[in-house]
Coordinates of C-alpha atoms and ligand atoms in Angstrom, one line a residue:
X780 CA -107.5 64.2 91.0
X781 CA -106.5 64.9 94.3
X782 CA -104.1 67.8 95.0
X783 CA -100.5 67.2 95.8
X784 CA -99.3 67.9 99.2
X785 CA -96.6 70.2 99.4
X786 CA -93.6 70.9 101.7
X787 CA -94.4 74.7 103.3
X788 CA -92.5 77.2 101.6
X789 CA -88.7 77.0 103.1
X790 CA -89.4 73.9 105.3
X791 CA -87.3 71.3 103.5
X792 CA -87.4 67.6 103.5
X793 CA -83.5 66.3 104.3
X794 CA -83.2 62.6 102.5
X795 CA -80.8 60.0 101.6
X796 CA -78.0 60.4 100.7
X797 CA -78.6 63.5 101.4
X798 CA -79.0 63.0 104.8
X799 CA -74.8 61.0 105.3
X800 CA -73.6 64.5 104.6
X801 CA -75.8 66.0 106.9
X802 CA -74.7 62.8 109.9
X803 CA -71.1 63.8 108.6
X804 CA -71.3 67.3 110.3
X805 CA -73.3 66.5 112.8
X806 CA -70.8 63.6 114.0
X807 CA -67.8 65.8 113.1
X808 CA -69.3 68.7 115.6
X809 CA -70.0 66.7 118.4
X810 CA -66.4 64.9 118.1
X811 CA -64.8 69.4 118.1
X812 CA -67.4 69.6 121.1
X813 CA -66.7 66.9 123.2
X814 CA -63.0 67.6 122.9
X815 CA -63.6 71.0 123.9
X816 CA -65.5 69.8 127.3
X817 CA -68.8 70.9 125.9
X818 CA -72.1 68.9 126.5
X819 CA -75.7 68.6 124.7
X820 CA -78.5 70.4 126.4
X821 CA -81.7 70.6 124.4
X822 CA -84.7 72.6 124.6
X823 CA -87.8 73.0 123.4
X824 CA -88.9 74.3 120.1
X825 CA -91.9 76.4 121.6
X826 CA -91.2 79.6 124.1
X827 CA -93.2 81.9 125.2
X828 CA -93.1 84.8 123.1
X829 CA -91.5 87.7 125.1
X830 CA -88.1 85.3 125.9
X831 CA -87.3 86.6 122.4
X832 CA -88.5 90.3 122.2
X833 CA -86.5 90.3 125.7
X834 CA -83.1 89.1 124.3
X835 CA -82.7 89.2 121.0
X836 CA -84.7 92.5 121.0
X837 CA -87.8 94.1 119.8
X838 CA -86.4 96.4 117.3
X839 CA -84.2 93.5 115.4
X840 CA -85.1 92.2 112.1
X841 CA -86.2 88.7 113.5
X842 CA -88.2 89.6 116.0
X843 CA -90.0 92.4 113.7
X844 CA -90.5 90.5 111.1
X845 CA -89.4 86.4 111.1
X846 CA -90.8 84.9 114.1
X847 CA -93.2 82.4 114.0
X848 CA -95.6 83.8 116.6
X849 CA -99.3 82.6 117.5
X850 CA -101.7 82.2 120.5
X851 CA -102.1 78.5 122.0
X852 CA -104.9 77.1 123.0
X853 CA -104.7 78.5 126.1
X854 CA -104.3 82.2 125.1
X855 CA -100.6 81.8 125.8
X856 CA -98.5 83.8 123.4
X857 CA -95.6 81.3 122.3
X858 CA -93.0 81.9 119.5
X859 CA -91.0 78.9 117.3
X860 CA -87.5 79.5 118.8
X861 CA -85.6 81.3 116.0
X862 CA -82.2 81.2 117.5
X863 CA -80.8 78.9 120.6
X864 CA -79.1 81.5 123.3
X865 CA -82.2 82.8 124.6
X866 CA -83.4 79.3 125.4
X867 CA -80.0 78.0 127.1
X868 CA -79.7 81.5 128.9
X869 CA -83.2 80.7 130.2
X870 CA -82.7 77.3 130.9
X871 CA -79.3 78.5 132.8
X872 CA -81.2 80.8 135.3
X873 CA -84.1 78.2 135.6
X874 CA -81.7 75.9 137.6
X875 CA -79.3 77.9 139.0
X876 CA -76.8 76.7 137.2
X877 CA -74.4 78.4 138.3
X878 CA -75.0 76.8 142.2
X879 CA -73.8 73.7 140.3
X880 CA -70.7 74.6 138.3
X881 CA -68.7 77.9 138.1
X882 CA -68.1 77.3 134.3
X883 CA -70.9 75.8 132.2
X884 CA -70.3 74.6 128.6
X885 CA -73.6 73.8 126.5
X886 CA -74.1 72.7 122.6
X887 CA -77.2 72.3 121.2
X888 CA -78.2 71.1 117.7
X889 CA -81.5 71.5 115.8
X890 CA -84.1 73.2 113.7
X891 CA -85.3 76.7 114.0
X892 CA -87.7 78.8 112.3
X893 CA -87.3 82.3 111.3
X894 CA -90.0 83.7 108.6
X895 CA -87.5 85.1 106.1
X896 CA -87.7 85.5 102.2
X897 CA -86.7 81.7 101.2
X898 CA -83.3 80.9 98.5
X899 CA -80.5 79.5 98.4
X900 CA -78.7 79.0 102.1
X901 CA -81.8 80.8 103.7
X902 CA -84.8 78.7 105.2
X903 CA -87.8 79.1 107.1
X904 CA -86.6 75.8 109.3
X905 CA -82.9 75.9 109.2
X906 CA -80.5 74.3 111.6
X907 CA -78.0 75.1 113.8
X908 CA -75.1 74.0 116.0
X909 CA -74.6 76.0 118.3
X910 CA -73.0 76.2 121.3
X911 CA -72.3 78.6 125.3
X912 CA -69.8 78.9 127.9
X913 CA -71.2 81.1 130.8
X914 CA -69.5 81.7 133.7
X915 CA -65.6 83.1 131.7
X916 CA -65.3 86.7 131.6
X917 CA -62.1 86.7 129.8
X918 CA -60.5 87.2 126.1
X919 CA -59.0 83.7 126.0
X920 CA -62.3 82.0 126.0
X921 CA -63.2 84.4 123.1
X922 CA -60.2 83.5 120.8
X923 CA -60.6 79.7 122.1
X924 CA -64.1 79.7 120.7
X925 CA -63.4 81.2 117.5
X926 CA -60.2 78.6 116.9
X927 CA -62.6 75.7 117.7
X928 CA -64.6 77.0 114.9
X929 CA -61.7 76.8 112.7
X930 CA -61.0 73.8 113.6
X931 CA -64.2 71.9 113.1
X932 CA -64.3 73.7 109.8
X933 CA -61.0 71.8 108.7
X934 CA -62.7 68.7 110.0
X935 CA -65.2 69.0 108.1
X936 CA -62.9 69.9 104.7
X937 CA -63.3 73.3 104.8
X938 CA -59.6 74.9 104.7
X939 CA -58.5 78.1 106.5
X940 CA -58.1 79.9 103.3
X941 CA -61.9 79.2 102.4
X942 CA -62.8 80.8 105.5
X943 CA -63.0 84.4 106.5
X944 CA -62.9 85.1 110.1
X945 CA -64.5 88.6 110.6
X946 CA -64.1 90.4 114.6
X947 CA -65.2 93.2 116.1
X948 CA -66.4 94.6 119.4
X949 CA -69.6 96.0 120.5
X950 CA -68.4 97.7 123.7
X951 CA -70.3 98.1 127.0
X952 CA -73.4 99.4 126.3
X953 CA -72.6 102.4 127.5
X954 CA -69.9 102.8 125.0
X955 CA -72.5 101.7 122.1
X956 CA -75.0 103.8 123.5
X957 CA -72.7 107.1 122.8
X958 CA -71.7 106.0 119.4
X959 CA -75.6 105.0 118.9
X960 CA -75.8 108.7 119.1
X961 CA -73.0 109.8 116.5
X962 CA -74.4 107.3 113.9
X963 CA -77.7 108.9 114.2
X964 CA -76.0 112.0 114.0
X965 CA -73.7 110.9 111.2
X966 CA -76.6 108.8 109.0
X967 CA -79.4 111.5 109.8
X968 CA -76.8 114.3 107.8
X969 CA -77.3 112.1 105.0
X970 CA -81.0 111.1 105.1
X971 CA -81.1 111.7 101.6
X972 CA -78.8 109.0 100.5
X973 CA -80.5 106.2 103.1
X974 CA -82.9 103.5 101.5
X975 CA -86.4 103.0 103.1
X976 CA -85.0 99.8 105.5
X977 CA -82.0 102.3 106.6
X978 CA -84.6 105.2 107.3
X979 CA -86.8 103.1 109.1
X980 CA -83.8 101.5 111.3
X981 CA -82.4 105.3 112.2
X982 CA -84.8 105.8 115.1
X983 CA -84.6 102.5 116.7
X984 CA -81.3 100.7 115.7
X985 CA -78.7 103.0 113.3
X986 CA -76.2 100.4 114.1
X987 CA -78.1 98.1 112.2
X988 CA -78.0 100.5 108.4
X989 CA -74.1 99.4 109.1
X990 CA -75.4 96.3 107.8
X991 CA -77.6 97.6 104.9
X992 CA -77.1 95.8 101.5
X993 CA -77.6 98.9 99.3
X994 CA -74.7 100.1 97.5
X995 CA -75.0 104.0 97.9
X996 CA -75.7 103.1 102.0
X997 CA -73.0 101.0 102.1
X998 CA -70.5 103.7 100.5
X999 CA -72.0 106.2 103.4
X1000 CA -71.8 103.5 106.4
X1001 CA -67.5 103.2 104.6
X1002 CA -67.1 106.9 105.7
X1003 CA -68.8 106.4 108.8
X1004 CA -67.6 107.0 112.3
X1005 CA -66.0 103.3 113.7
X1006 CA -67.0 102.5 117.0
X1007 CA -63.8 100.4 118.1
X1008 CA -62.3 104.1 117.9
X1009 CA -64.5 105.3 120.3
X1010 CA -64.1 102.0 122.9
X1011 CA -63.2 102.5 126.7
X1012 CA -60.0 101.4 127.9
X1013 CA -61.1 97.7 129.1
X1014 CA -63.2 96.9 126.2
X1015 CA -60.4 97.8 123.7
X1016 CA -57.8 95.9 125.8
X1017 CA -60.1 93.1 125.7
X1018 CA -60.5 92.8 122.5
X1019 CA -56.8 93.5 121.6
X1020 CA -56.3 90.5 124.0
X1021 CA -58.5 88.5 121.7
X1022 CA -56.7 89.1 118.8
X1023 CA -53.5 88.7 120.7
X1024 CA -54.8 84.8 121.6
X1025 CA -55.9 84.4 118.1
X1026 CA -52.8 85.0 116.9
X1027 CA -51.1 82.1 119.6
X1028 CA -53.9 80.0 118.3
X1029 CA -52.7 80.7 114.6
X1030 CA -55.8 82.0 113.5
X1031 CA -56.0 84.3 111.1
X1032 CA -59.2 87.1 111.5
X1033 CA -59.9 90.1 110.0
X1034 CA -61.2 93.2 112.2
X1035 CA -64.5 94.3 110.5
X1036 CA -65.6 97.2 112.0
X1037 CA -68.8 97.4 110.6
X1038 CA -69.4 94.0 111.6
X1039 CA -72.8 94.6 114.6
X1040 CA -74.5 91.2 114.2
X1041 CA -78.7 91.3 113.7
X1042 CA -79.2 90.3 117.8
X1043 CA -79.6 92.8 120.6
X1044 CA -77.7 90.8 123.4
X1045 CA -74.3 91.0 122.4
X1046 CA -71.8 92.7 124.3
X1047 CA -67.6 93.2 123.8
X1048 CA -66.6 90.8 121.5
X1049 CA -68.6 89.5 118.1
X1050 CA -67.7 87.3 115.2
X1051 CA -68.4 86.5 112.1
X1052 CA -67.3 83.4 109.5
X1053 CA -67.7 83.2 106.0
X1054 CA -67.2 80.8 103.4
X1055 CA -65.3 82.1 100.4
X1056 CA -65.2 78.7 98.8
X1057 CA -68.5 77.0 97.8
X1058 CA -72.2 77.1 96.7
X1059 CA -73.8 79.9 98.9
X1060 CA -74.0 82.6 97.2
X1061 CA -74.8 85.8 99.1
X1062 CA -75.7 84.0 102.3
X1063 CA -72.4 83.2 102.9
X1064 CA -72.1 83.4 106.6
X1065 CA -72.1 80.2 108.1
X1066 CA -71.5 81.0 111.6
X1067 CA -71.8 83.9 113.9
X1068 CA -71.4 84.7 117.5
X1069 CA -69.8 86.7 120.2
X1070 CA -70.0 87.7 124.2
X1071 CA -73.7 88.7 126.0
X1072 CA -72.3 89.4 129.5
X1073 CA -75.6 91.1 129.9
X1074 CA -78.0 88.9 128.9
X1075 CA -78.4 86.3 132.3
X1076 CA -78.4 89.3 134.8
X1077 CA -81.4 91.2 132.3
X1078 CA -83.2 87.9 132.0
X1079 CA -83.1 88.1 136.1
X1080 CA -80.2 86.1 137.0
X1081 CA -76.5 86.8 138.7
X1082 CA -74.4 88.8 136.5
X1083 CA -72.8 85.9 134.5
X1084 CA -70.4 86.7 131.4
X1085 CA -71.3 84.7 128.7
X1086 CA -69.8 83.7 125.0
X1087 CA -71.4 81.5 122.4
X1088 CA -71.5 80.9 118.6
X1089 CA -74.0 79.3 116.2
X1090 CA -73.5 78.0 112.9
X1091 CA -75.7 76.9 110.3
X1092 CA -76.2 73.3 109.5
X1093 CA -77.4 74.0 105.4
X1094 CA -75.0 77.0 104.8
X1095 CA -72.4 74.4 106.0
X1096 CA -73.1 71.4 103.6
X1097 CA -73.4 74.1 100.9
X1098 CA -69.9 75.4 101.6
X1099 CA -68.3 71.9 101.8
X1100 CA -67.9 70.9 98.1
X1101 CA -67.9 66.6 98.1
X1102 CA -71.0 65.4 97.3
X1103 CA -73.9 63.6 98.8
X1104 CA -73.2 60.5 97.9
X1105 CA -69.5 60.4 99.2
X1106 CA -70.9 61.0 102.8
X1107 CA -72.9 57.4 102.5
X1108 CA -71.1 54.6 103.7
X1109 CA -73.6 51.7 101.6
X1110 CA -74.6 48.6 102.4
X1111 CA -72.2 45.8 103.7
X1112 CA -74.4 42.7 102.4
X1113 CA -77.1 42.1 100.0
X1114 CA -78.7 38.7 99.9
X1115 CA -79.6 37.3 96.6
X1116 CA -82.2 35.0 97.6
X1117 CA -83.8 33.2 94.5
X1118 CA -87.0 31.1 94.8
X1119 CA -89.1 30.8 97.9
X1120 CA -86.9 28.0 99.3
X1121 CA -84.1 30.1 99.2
X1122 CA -86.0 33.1 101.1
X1123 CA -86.9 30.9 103.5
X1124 CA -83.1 29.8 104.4
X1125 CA -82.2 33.4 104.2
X1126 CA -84.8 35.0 106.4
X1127 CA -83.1 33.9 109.8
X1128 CA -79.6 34.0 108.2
X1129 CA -80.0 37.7 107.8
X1130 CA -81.5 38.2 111.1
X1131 CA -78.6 36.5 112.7
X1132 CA -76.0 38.5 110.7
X1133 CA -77.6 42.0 111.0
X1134 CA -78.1 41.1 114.9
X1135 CA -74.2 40.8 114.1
X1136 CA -74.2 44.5 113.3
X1137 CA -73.5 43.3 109.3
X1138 CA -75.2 45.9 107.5
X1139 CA -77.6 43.7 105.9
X1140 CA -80.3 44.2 102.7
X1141 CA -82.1 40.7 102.3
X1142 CA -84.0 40.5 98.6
X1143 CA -88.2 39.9 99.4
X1144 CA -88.9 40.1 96.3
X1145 CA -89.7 37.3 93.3
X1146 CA -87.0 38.5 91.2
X1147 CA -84.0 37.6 88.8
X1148 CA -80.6 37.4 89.9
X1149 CA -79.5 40.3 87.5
X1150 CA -82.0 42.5 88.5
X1151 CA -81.3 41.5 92.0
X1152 CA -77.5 42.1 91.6
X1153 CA -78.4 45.6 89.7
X1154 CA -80.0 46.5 92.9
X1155 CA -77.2 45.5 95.3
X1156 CA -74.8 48.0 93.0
X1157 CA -77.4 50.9 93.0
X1158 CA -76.9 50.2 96.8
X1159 CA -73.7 50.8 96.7
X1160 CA -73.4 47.3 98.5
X1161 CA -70.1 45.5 99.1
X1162 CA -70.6 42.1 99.3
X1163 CA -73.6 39.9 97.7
X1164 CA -74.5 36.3 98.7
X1165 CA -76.3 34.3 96.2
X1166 CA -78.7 31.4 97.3
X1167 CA -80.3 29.6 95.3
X1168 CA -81.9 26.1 95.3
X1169 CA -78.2 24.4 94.1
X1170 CA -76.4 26.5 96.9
X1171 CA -79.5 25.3 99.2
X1172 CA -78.7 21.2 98.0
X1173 CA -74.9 21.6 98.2
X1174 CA -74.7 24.1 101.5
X1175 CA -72.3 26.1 99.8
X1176 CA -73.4 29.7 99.0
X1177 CA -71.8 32.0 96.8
X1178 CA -70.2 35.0 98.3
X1179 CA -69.2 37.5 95.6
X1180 CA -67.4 40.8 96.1
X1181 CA -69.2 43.9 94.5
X1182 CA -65.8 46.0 93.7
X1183 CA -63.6 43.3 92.7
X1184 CA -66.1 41.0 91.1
X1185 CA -64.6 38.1 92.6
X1186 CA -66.6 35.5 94.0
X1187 CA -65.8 32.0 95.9
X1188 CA -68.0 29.5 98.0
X1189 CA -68.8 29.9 101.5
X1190 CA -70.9 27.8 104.1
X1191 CA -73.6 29.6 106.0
X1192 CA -71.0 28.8 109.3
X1193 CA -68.1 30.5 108.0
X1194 CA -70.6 33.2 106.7
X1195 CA -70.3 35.7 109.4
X1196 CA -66.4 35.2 110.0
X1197 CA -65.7 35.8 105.6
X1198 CA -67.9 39.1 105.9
X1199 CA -65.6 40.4 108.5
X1200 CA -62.4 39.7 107.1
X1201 CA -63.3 41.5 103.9
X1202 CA -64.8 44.8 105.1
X1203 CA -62.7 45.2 108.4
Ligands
HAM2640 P1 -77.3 84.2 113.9 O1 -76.2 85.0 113.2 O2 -78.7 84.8 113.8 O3 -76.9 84.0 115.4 O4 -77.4 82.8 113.2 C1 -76.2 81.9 113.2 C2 -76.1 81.3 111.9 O5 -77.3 80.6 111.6 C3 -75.9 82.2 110.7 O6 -74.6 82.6 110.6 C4 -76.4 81.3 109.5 O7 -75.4 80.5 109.1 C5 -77.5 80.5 110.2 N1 -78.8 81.1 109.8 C6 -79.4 82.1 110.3 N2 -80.6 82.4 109.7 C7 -80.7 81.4 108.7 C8 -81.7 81.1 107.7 N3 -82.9 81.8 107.6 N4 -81.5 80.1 106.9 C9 -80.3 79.4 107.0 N5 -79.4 79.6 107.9 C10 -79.6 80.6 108.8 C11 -77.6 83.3 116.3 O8 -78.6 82.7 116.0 C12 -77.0 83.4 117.7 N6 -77.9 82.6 118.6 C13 -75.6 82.9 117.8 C14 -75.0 82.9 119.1 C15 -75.0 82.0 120.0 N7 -74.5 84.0 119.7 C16 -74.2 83.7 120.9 N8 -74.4 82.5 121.1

């Protein structure tokens, strides 16, 4: 027998009804977007490698480790895009944007591919939304950003207490470069207690043991020195001022100071949001963000500030509890067509109707009218029409409604007209 193909490890198939829930967010992001003067830019899914190991930085997890990396045919060495920033920041400088607009607010939505250990609310192709405002140096823009976030999350059913809003600041990097230093300093007096990943991270990126998931690192990294204690004056009034919005906003956030975020580019403020409620287990940070007022000027642009968020699409669904199935609006019509006469009648009366926009599911097949009616419930379909040769000699077709049960003539003139008055 020939072997099954299978789906690549962490690459997942998305299919109905599935797929309504995942329409559902999508529609419900764009709608929190728009409102918020944001527009779609896309890119592509191939870069050259070095975009990321310039931006989101050599010594991070996903570039060590997770990206999907090979040579093209051409010798070029090009990377699947883990993450969407470093694409729109070099989009940005690729057209000057900022010759065209002072203030430019970007979304994108789709896949990306990071090679991580596959489960639950972790993928190999996962999905983000995602979203940048260059050209707004100030804390308002922060707080606006995170209360948007908020905001789609209640849209989507996900209340403010199931949320956790988690903020900190990174500083200049001036400021993180000195308290780089004193973790080093502080971890490397307890080498002893440090796991292998935290070892391996105290050369490179000590910062980064903050975010180790071992118990006996984690109690160290509690006693650890905080950087927000060690911030200049302007990045702690910043981020004070963030706080201070948030609070006009009525969002509630938590400062977590050992909050650093797994991407090099990120400067001042950063965010986190968890769900609390829901089916995600340890990966339960759906979205995460925060300022790179470096990143366009290191990339070889102006200096232009920079803020942006992305959340992920599956972590998402997972945290929203209704199911599937809710998400799928059905069918509006199914035709029960019985006998080859009848087909024939139907063929151009469902053409005309679903031309109509009537969401319509027309029976091919040679089959009985239970069976057929069985079908039209599986399809969650509203309304059936039933033609059959008496309805054919008589001109009167039977329209029946699927949730009441009721039924009552109808003539293939009125047909459109009947549909409309019971499902508007
Ligand atoms: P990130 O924290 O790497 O940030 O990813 C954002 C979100 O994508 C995460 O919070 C998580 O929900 C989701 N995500 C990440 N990796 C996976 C995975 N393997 N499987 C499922 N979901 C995942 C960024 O990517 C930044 N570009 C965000 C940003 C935009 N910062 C500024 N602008």
């Amino acid at each position: 027998m020939a072997e099954l193909p299978q789906n690549v490890k962490g690459m997942n198939d998305v299919l109905p009804p599935e797929v309504a829930k995942w329409q559902f967010v999508e529609e419900k992001s764009r709608f929190i977007l728009d409102a918020f003067a944001y527009r779609e830019m896309r890119t592509p899914i191939l870069e050259y490698a070095p975009l990321f190991t310039r931006t989101v930085g050599e010594a991070t997890e996903v570039v060590e480790k997770q990206m999907y990396t090979f040579d093209d045919r051409d010798g070029a060495k090009v990377s699947m895009r883990p993450e969407g920033t470093a694409s729109a920041v070099r989009a940005y400088i690729a057209r000057s944007q900022w010759n065209r607009e002072p203030v430019t607010r970007w979304y994108y939505l789709g896949p990306m591919f990071r090679h991580e250990r596959a489960q639950r609310g972790r993928l190999r192709q996962f999905h983000q939304i995602g979203a940048e405002i260059f050209g707004l140096p100030g804390p308002a823009v922060d707080a606006e950003m995170i209360a948007m976030l908020v905001a789609l999350f209640a849209e989507l059913g996900i209340k403010a207490a199931d949320i956790e809003v988690a903020v900190n600041s990174l500083g200049e990097p001036d400021e993180r470069g000195a308290y780089r230093e004193t973790l080093r300093g502080y971890f490397s007096a307890h080498v002893d207690k440090l796991d292998e990943f935290s070892r391996k991270r105290l050369e490179g990126n000590p910062l980064r043991i903050l975010d180790s998931k071992d118990p006996g690192v984690q109690a160290l990294s509690a006693n650890a020195p905080i950087l927000l204690d060690v911030l200049g004056e302007k990045s702690r009034q910043h981020f004070e001022a963030v706080r201070r919005h948030l609070g006009d906003l009525g969002v509630e956030s938590i400062i977590d100071p050992r909050l650093v975020r797994g991407l090099d580019y990120y400067t001042g403020t950063i965010f986190e949001i968890k769900a609390k409620a829901g089916d995600l287990g340890a990966q339960n940070t759906v979205c995460g963000g925060g300022r790179y007022d470096r990143l366009v000027s290191s990339l070889g642009g102006p200096e232009v500030p920079a803020v942006g968020f992305a959340m992920g699409v599956e972590r998402v669904l997972l945290a929203m509890a209704a199911p599937a199935e809710s998400f799928d609006p059905g069918l509006t019509l199914y035709i029960a067509a019985l006998g080859e006469h009848a087909r024939a009648f139907a063929l151009p009366l469902a053409h005309r109707l679903r031309l109509a926009g009537i969401c319509t599911e027309l029976e091919h097949r040679e089959v009985g009218l239970k069976a057929q009616l069985k079908r039209a419930d599986a399809l969650r379909v509203r309304l059936a029409l039933i033609v059959g040769d008496n309805e054919l000699a008589t001109g009167k077709l039977i329209l029946r409604d699927l949730t009441t049960r009721k039924q009552s003539e109808v003539t293939a003139g009125e047909l459109e007209m009947r549909i409309r008055q019971k499902v508007d």
